[in-house]
Short mmCIF file of C-alpha atoms in Angstrom, two decimals:
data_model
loop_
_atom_site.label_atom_id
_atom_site.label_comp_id
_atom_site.label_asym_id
_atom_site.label_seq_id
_atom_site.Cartn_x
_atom_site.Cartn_y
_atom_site.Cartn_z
CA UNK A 1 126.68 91.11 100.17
CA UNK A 2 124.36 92.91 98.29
CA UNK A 3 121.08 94.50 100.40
CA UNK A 4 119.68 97.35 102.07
CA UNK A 5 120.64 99.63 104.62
CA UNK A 6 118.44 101.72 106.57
CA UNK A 7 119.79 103.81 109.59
CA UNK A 8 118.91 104.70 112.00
CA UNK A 9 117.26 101.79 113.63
CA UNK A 10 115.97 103.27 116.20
CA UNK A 11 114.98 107.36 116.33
CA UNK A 12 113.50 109.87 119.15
CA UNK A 13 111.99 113.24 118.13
CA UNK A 14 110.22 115.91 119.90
CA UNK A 15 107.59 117.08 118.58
CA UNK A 16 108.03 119.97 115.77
CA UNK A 17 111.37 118.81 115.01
CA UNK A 18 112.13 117.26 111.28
CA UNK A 19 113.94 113.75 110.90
CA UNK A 20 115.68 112.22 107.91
CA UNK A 21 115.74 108.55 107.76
CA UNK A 22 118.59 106.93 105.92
CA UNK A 23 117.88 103.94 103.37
CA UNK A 24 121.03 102.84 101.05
CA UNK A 25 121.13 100.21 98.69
CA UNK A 26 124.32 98.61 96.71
CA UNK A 27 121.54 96.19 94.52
CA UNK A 28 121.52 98.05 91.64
CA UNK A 29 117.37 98.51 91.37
CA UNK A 30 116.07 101.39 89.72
CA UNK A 31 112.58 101.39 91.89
CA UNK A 32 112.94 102.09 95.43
CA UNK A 33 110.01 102.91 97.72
CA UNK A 34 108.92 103.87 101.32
CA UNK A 35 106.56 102.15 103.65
CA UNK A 36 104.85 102.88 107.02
CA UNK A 37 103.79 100.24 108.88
CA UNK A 38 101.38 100.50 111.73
CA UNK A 39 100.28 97.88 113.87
CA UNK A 40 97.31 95.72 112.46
CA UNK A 41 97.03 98.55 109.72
CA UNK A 42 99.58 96.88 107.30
CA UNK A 43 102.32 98.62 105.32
CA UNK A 44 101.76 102.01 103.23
CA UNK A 45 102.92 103.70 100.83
CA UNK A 46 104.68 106.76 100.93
CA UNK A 47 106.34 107.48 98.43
CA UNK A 48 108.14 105.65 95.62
CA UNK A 49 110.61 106.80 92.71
CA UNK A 50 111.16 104.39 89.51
CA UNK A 51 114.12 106.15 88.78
CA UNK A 52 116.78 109.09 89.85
CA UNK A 53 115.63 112.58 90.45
CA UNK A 54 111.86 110.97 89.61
CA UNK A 55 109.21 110.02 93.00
CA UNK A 56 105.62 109.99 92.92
CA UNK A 57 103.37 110.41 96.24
CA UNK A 58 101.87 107.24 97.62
CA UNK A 59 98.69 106.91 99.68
CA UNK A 60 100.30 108.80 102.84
CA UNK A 61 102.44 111.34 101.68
CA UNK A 62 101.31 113.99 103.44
CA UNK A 63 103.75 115.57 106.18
CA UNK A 64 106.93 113.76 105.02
CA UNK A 65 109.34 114.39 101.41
CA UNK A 66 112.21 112.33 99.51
CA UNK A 67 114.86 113.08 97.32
CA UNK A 68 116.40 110.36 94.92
CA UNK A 69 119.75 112.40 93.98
CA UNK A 70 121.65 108.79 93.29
CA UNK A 71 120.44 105.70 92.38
CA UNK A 72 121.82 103.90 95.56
CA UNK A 73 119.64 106.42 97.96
CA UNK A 74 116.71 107.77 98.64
CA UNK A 75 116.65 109.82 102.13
CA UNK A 76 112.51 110.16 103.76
CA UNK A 77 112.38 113.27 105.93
CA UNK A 78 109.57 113.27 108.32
CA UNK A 79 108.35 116.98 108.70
CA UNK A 80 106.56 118.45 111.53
CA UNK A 81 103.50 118.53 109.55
CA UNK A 82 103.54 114.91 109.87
CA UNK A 83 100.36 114.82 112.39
CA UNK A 84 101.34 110.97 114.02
CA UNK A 85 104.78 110.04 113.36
CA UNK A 86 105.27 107.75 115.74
CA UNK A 87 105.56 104.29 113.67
CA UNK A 88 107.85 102.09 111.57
CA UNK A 89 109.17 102.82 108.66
CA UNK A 90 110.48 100.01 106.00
CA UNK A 91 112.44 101.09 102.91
CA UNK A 92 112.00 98.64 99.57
CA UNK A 93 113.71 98.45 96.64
CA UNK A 94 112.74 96.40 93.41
CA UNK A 95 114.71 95.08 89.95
CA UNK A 96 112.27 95.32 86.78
CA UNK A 97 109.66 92.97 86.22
CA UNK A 98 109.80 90.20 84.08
CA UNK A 99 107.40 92.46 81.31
CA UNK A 100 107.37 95.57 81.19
CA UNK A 101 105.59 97.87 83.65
CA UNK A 102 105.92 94.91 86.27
CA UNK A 103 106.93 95.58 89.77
CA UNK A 104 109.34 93.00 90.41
CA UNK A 105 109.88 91.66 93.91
CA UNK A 106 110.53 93.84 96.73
CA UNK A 107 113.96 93.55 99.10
CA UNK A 108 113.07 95.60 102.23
CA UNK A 109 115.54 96.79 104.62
CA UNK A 110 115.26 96.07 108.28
CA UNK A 111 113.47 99.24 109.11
CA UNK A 112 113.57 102.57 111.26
CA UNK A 113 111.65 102.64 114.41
CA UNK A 114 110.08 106.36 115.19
CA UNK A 115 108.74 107.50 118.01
CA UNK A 116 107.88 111.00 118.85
CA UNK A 117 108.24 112.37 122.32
CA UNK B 1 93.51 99.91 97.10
CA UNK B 2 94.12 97.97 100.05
CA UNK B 3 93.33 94.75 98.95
CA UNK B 4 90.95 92.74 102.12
CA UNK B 5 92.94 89.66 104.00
CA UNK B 6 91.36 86.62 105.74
CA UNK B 7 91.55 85.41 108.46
CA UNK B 8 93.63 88.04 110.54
CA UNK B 9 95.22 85.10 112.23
CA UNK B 10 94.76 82.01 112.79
CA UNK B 11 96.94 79.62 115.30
CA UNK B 12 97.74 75.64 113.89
CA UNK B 13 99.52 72.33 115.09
CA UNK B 14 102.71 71.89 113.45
CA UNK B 15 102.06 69.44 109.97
CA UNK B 16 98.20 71.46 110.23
CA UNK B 17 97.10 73.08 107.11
CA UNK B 18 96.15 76.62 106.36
CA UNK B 19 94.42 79.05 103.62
CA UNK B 20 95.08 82.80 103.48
CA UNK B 21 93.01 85.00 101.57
CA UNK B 22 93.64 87.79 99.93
CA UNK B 23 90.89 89.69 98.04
CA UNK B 24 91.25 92.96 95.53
CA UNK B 25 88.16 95.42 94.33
CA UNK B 26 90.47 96.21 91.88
CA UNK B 27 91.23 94.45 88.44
CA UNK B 28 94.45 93.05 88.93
CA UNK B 29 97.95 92.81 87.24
CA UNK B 30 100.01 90.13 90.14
CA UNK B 31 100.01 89.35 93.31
CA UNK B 32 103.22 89.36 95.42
CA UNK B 33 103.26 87.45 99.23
CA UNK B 34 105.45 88.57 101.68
CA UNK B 35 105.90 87.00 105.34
CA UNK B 36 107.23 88.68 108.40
CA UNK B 37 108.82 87.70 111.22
CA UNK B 38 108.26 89.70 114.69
CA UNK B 39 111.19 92.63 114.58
CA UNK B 40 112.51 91.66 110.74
CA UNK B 41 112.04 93.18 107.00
CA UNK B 42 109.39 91.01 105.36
CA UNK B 43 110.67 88.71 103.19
CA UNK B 44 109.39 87.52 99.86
CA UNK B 45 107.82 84.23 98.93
CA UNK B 46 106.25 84.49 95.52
CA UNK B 47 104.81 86.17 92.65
CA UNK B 48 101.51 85.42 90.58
CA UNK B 49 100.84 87.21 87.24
CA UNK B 50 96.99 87.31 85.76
CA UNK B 51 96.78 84.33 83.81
CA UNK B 52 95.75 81.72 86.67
CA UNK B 53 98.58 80.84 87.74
CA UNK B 54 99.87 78.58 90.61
CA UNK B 55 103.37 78.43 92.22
CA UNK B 56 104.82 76.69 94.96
CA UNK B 57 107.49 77.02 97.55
CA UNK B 58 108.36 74.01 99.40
CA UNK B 59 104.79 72.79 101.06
CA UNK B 60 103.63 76.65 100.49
CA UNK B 61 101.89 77.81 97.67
CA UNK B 62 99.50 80.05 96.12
CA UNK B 63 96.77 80.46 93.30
CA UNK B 64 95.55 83.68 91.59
CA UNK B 65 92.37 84.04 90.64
CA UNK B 66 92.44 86.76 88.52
CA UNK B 67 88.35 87.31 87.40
CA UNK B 68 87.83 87.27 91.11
CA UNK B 69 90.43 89.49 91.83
CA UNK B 70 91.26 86.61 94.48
CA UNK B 71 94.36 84.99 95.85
CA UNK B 72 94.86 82.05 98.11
CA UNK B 73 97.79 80.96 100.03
CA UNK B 74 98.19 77.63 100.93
CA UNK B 75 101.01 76.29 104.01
CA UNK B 76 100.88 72.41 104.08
CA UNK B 77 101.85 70.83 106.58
CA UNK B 78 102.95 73.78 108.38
CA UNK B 79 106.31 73.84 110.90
CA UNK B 80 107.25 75.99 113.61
CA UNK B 81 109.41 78.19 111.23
CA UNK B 82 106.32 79.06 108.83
CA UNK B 83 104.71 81.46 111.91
CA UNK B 84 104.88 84.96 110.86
CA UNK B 85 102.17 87.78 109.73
CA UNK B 86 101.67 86.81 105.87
CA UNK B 87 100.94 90.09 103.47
CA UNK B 88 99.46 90.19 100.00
CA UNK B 89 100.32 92.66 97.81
CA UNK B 90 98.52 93.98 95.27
CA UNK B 91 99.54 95.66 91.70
CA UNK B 92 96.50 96.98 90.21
CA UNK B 93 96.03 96.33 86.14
CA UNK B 94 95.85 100.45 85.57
CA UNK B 95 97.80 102.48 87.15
CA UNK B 96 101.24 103.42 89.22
CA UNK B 97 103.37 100.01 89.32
CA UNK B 98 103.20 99.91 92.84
CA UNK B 99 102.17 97.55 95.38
CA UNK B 100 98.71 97.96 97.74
CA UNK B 101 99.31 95.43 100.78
CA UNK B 102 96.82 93.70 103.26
CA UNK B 103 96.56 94.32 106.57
CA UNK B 104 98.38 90.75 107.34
CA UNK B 105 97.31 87.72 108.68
CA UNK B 106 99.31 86.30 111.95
CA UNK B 107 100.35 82.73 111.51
CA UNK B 108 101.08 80.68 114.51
CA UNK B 109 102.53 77.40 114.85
CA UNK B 110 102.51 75.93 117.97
CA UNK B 111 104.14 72.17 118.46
#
């Protein structure tokens, strides 16, 4: 079955320490993005990449990075400078729109819960 | 860009009716609605492109007002499975092709 995979579900971190959350997907979409979600604050954007070895900052980007090496993955490390970590994060992915410059619909993986000790 | 939801939730009857809102300051390009079940991904339900357009979805659907910058989503006849938190998202006319969600609306159905 085709999807995505994000690991690990559920992460603990001290404080200062960097974590890399894992989000894999066998769908074959070029766009894949990264989403925070906070309660009664929505989902937001981290980060997002249209294609390999290309991302562009979203609205939050501040204290965490990506890399999109492959086309199947693209890795979010949460960096100390990250001031609140503590919150869930969802991984998307997205085929092409029906015209161009569309964002087609987004799959979303089942998410990473973070919490910072 | 966060586009403005309404209400923030709103608790019905099963086969009771319901309107969400979902309102842009932004000119926009579609409108995607997503629902999300307590401890699971959301899920998608539908896109609108500018051009007025309606869809449906079994007894749910939606219209996109796109002078307004306004879309509505309708649940007829709702059923225990519809509760969920309901997001719009947003893809502005200019700009990154992206999505800017809501801050959700919280269905409940009760029987």
């Amino acid at each position: 079955d085709g999807g995505i995979t994000q690991s690990p579900k559920y992460l603990f971190r001290k404080e200062g320490q960097n974590v890399t959350l894992s989000c894999e997907q066998n769908l074959n979409h070029d766009a894949m993005y990264w989403y925070r979600q906070d309660p009664g604050q929505g989902l937001r954007l981290i980060y997002y990449s249209q294609i390999v070895n290309d991302f562009q900052k979203g609205d939050i980007a501040e204290g965490y990075s990506v890399s999109r090496e492959k086309k199947e993955s693209f890795p979010l490390t949460v960096t100390s400078a990250q001031k609140n970590p503590t919150a869930f994060y969802l991984c998307a992915s997205s085929p092409p729109g029906r015209l161009a410059g569309e964002t087609g619909e987004l799959f979303f993986g089942e998410g990473s819960r973070l919490t910072v000790l | 860009q966060q586009p403005v939801q309404s209400p923030q939730a709103v608790i019905l009857r099963e086969g009771e009716d319901a309107v969400i809102n979902c309102s842009s300051s932004k000119a926009l390009y579609s409108v995607h609605w997503y629902r999300q079940k307590h401890g699971e991904a959301p899920v998608f339900l539908m896109i609108l492109l500018k051009g007025g357009e309606q869809k449906g979805h079994d007894k749910i659907s939606a219209s996109f007002n796109e002078k307004k910058q306004q879309s509505s989503l309708y649940l007829t006849a709702s059923q225990l499975s519809y509760s969920g938190t309901y997001f719009c998202g947003t893809e502005p006319q200019t700009g990154a092709n992206n999505l800017f969600f809501g801050t959700g609306t919280r269905l409940t159905v009760i029987p």
